[in-house]
Amino acid sequence: MPHDSTDSIQAARTMAQRLTERAYVPFSEAPSAALALLNDGSWVPGVRIDSAAFSLSLSAAMNALTTAVTLGVLDEVVAIVLSRSARPADRQYVGGLPGTPFVP
């Protein structure tokens, strides 16, 4: 992480809270957002998306990480910052990735 990691994490938490309004949750009514914090201090956003086409939803963490894959920056992700506590399914998903912790 960059030398100003505390500032980067706090900024990421603030942004994750702001991004919850972009979540699409007509079924669960549980908006959440996540940021994949990159090693240079920049971040990739993700929000929870409910869909009738999927079994339940796409979590905010999964959204941020799959976007990081699409952008080709997954290997630069140093942490996942959520707008709320991580759920067990998110912990399991992220736990399967090397070196990408949740920030409590």
PDB file of C-alpha atoms in Angstrom:
ATOM      1  CA  MET A   1       0.000   0.000   0.000  1.00  0.00           C
ATOM      2  CA  PRO A   2       1.169   3.560  -0.491  1.00  0.00           C
ATOM      3  CA  HIS A   3       2.670   5.413   2.483  1.00  0.00           C
ATOM      4  CA  ASP A   4      -0.603   7.267   3.050  1.00  0.00           C
ATOM      5  CA  SER A   5      -2.607   4.028   3.371  1.00  0.00           C
ATOM      6  CA  THR A   6      -4.654   5.266   6.354  1.00  0.00           C
ATOM      7  CA  ASP A   7      -5.837   8.261   4.334  1.00  0.00           C
ATOM      8  CA  SER A   8      -6.564   6.032   1.326  1.00  0.00           C
ATOM      9  CA  ILE A   9      -8.613   3.610   3.426  1.00  0.00           C
ATOM     10  CA  GLN A  10     -10.601   6.407   5.079  1.00  0.00           C
ATOM     11  CA  ALA A  11     -11.298   7.996   1.697  1.00  0.00           C
ATOM     12  CA  ALA A  12     -12.375   4.584   0.366  1.00  0.00           C
ATOM     13  CA  ARG A  13     -14.775   4.070   3.289  1.00  0.00           C
ATOM     14  CA  THR A  14     -16.315   7.491   2.714  1.00  0.00           C
ATOM     15  CA  MET A  15     -16.716   6.822  -1.009  1.00  0.00           C
ATOM     16  CA  ALA A  16     -18.208   3.363  -0.394  1.00  0.00           C
ATOM     17  CA  GLN A  17     -20.855   4.954   1.818  1.00  0.00           C
ATOM     18  CA  ARG A  18     -21.675   7.480  -0.907  1.00  0.00           C
ATOM     19  CA  LEU A  19     -21.911   4.786  -3.583  1.00  0.00           C
ATOM     20  CA  THR A  20     -24.625   2.815  -1.774  1.00  0.00           C
ATOM     21  CA  GLU A  21     -27.227   5.038  -3.435  1.00  0.00           C
ATOM     22  CA  ARG A  22     -26.204   3.506  -6.781  1.00  0.00           C
ATOM     23  CA  ALA A  23     -27.016  -0.039  -5.662  1.00  0.00           C
ATOM     24  CA  TYR A  24     -29.950  -1.682  -7.424  1.00  0.00           C
ATOM     25  CA  VAL A  25     -31.766  -3.714  -4.770  1.00  0.00           C
ATOM     26  CA  PRO A  26     -35.492  -3.962  -5.560  1.00  0.00           C
ATOM     27  CA  PHE A  27     -35.789  -7.437  -3.999  1.00  0.00           C
ATOM     28  CA  SER A  28     -33.463  -7.447  -0.994  1.00  0.00           C
ATOM     29  CA  GLU A  29     -33.685  -3.744  -0.125  1.00  0.00           C
ATOM     30  CA  ALA A  30     -30.121  -4.086   1.201  1.00  0.00           C
ATOM     31  CA  PRO A  31     -27.967  -1.492  -0.579  1.00  0.00           C
ATOM     32  CA  SER A  32     -24.220  -1.808  -0.211  1.00  0.00           C
ATOM     33  CA  ALA A  33     -21.092  -0.719  -2.010  1.00  0.00           C
ATOM     34  CA  ALA A  34     -17.462  -1.798  -2.101  1.00  0.00           C
ATOM     35  CA  LEU A  35     -14.190  -0.415  -3.313  1.00  0.00           C
ATOM     36  CA  ALA A  36     -11.262  -2.490  -4.457  1.00  0.00           C
ATOM     37  CA  LEU A  37      -8.335  -0.375  -3.262  1.00  0.00           C
ATOM     38  CA  LEU A  38      -5.368  -0.540  -5.636  1.00  0.00           C
ATOM     39  CA  ASN A  39      -1.702  -0.381  -4.663  1.00  0.00           C
ATOM     40  CA  ASP A  40      -1.367   3.178  -6.032  1.00  0.00           C
ATOM     41  CA  GLY A  41      -4.270   4.485  -3.896  1.00  0.00           C
ATOM     42  CA  SER A  42      -6.834   4.503  -6.690  1.00  0.00           C
ATOM     43  CA  TRP A  43      -9.903   2.292  -6.478  1.00  0.00           C
ATOM     44  CA  VAL A  44     -12.469   0.324  -8.439  1.00  0.00           C
ATOM     45  CA  PRO A  45     -16.114   0.684  -7.295  1.00  0.00           C
ATOM     46  CA  GLY A  46     -18.795  -1.971  -7.020  1.00  0.00           C
ATOM     47  CA  VAL A  47     -22.398  -1.954  -5.807  1.00  0.00           C
ATOM     48  CA  ARG A  48     -24.863  -4.670  -4.884  1.00  0.00           C
ATOM     49  CA  ILE A  49     -27.202  -5.615  -7.729  1.00  0.00           C
ATOM     50  CA  ASP A  50     -30.361  -7.688  -7.276  1.00  0.00           C
ATOM     51  CA  SER A  51     -31.653  -9.440 -10.356  1.00  0.00           C
ATOM     52  CA  ALA A  52     -34.597 -11.688 -11.083  1.00  0.00           C
ATOM     53  CA  ALA A  53     -32.368 -13.402 -13.669  1.00  0.00           C
ATOM     54  CA  PHE A  54     -29.871 -14.577 -11.002  1.00  0.00           C
ATOM     55  CA  SER A  55     -30.533 -16.631  -7.898  1.00  0.00           C
ATOM     56  CA  LEU A  56     -30.329 -13.580  -5.657  1.00  0.00           C
ATOM     57  CA  SER A  57     -27.805 -10.861  -6.327  1.00  0.00           C
ATOM     58  CA  LEU A  58     -24.316  -9.765  -7.221  1.00  0.00           C
ATOM     59  CA  SER A  59     -22.620  -8.528  -4.073  1.00  0.00           C
ATOM     60  CA  ALA A  60     -20.802  -5.222  -3.983  1.00  0.00           C
ATOM     61  CA  ALA A  61     -17.456  -6.958  -3.356  1.00  0.00           C
ATOM     62  CA  MET A  62     -17.967  -9.337  -6.280  1.00  0.00           C
ATOM     63  CA  ASN A  63     -18.984  -6.399  -8.491  1.00  0.00           C
ATOM     64  CA  ALA A  64     -15.817  -4.446  -7.606  1.00  0.00           C
ATOM     65  CA  LEU A  65     -13.546  -7.454  -8.088  1.00  0.00           C
ATOM     66  CA  THR A  66     -15.035  -8.584 -11.383  1.00  0.00           C
ATOM     67  CA  THR A  67     -14.705  -5.009 -12.629  1.00  0.00           C
ATOM     68  CA  ALA A  68     -11.040  -5.075 -11.544  1.00  0.00           C
ATOM     69  CA  VAL A  69     -10.608  -8.275 -13.578  1.00  0.00           C
ATOM     70  CA  THR A  70     -12.232  -6.626 -16.590  1.00  0.00           C
ATOM     71  CA  LEU A  71      -9.911  -3.629 -16.252  1.00  0.00           C
ATOM     72  CA  GLY A  72      -6.874  -5.903 -15.918  1.00  0.00           C
ATOM     73  CA  VAL A  73      -5.953  -4.603 -12.459  1.00  0.00           C
ATOM     74  CA  LEU A  74      -6.888  -7.519 -10.179  1.00  0.00           C
ATOM     75  CA  ASP A  75      -3.219  -8.093  -9.347  1.00  0.00           C
ATOM     76  CA  GLU A  76      -3.032  -4.485  -8.073  1.00  0.00           C
ATOM     77  CA  VAL A  77      -5.879  -4.882  -5.532  1.00  0.00           C
ATOM     78  CA  VAL A  78      -4.521  -4.653  -1.984  1.00  0.00           C
ATOM     79  CA  ALA A  79      -7.778  -4.459  -0.011  1.00  0.00           C
ATOM     80  CA  ILE A  80     -11.565  -4.489  -0.247  1.00  0.00           C
ATOM     81  CA  VAL A  81     -13.411  -1.750   1.639  1.00  0.00           C
ATOM     82  CA  LEU A  82     -17.164  -2.192   2.176  1.00  0.00           C
ATOM     83  CA  SER A  83     -19.909   0.194   3.133  1.00  0.00           C
ATOM     84  CA  ARG A  84     -21.092  -2.342   5.740  1.00  0.00           C
ATOM     85  CA  SER A  85     -19.878  -5.523   7.425  1.00  0.00           C
ATOM     86  CA  ALA A  86     -18.788  -8.310   5.115  1.00  0.00           C
ATOM     87  CA  ARG A  87     -21.172 -11.220   4.793  1.00  0.00           C
ATOM     88  CA  PRO A  88     -19.924 -14.821   4.986  1.00  0.00           C
ATOM     89  CA  ALA A  89     -20.370 -15.371   1.232  1.00  0.00           C
ATOM     90  CA  ASP A  90     -18.240 -12.306   0.473  1.00  0.00           C
ATOM     91  CA  ARG A  91     -15.549 -13.449   2.922  1.00  0.00           C
ATOM     92  CA  GLN A  92     -15.458 -16.845   1.245  1.00  0.00           C
ATOM     93  CA  TYR A  93     -15.292 -15.332  -2.249  1.00  0.00           C
ATOM     94  CA  VAL A  94     -12.534 -12.880  -1.351  1.00  0.00           C
ATOM     95  CA  GLY A  95     -10.764 -15.512   0.748  1.00  0.00           C
ATOM     96  CA  GLY A  96     -10.229 -17.511  -2.424  1.00  0.00           C
ATOM     97  CA  LEU A  97      -8.168 -14.693  -3.921  1.00  0.00           C
ATOM     98  CA  PRO A  98      -4.486 -14.406  -3.028  1.00  0.00           C
ATOM     99  CA  GLY A  99      -3.542 -11.453  -0.820  1.00  0.00           C
ATOM    100  CA  THR A 100      -6.766  -9.444  -0.949  1.00  0.00           C
ATOM    101  CA  PRO A 101      -8.052  -8.781   2.569  1.00  0.00           C
ATOM    102  CA  PHE A 102     -11.171  -7.012   3.724  1.00  0.00           C
ATOM    103  CA  VAL A 103     -10.502  -3.848   5.698  1.00  0.00           C
ATOM    104  CA  PRO A 104     -12.500  -4.049   8.941  1.00  0.00           C
TER     105      PRO A 104
END
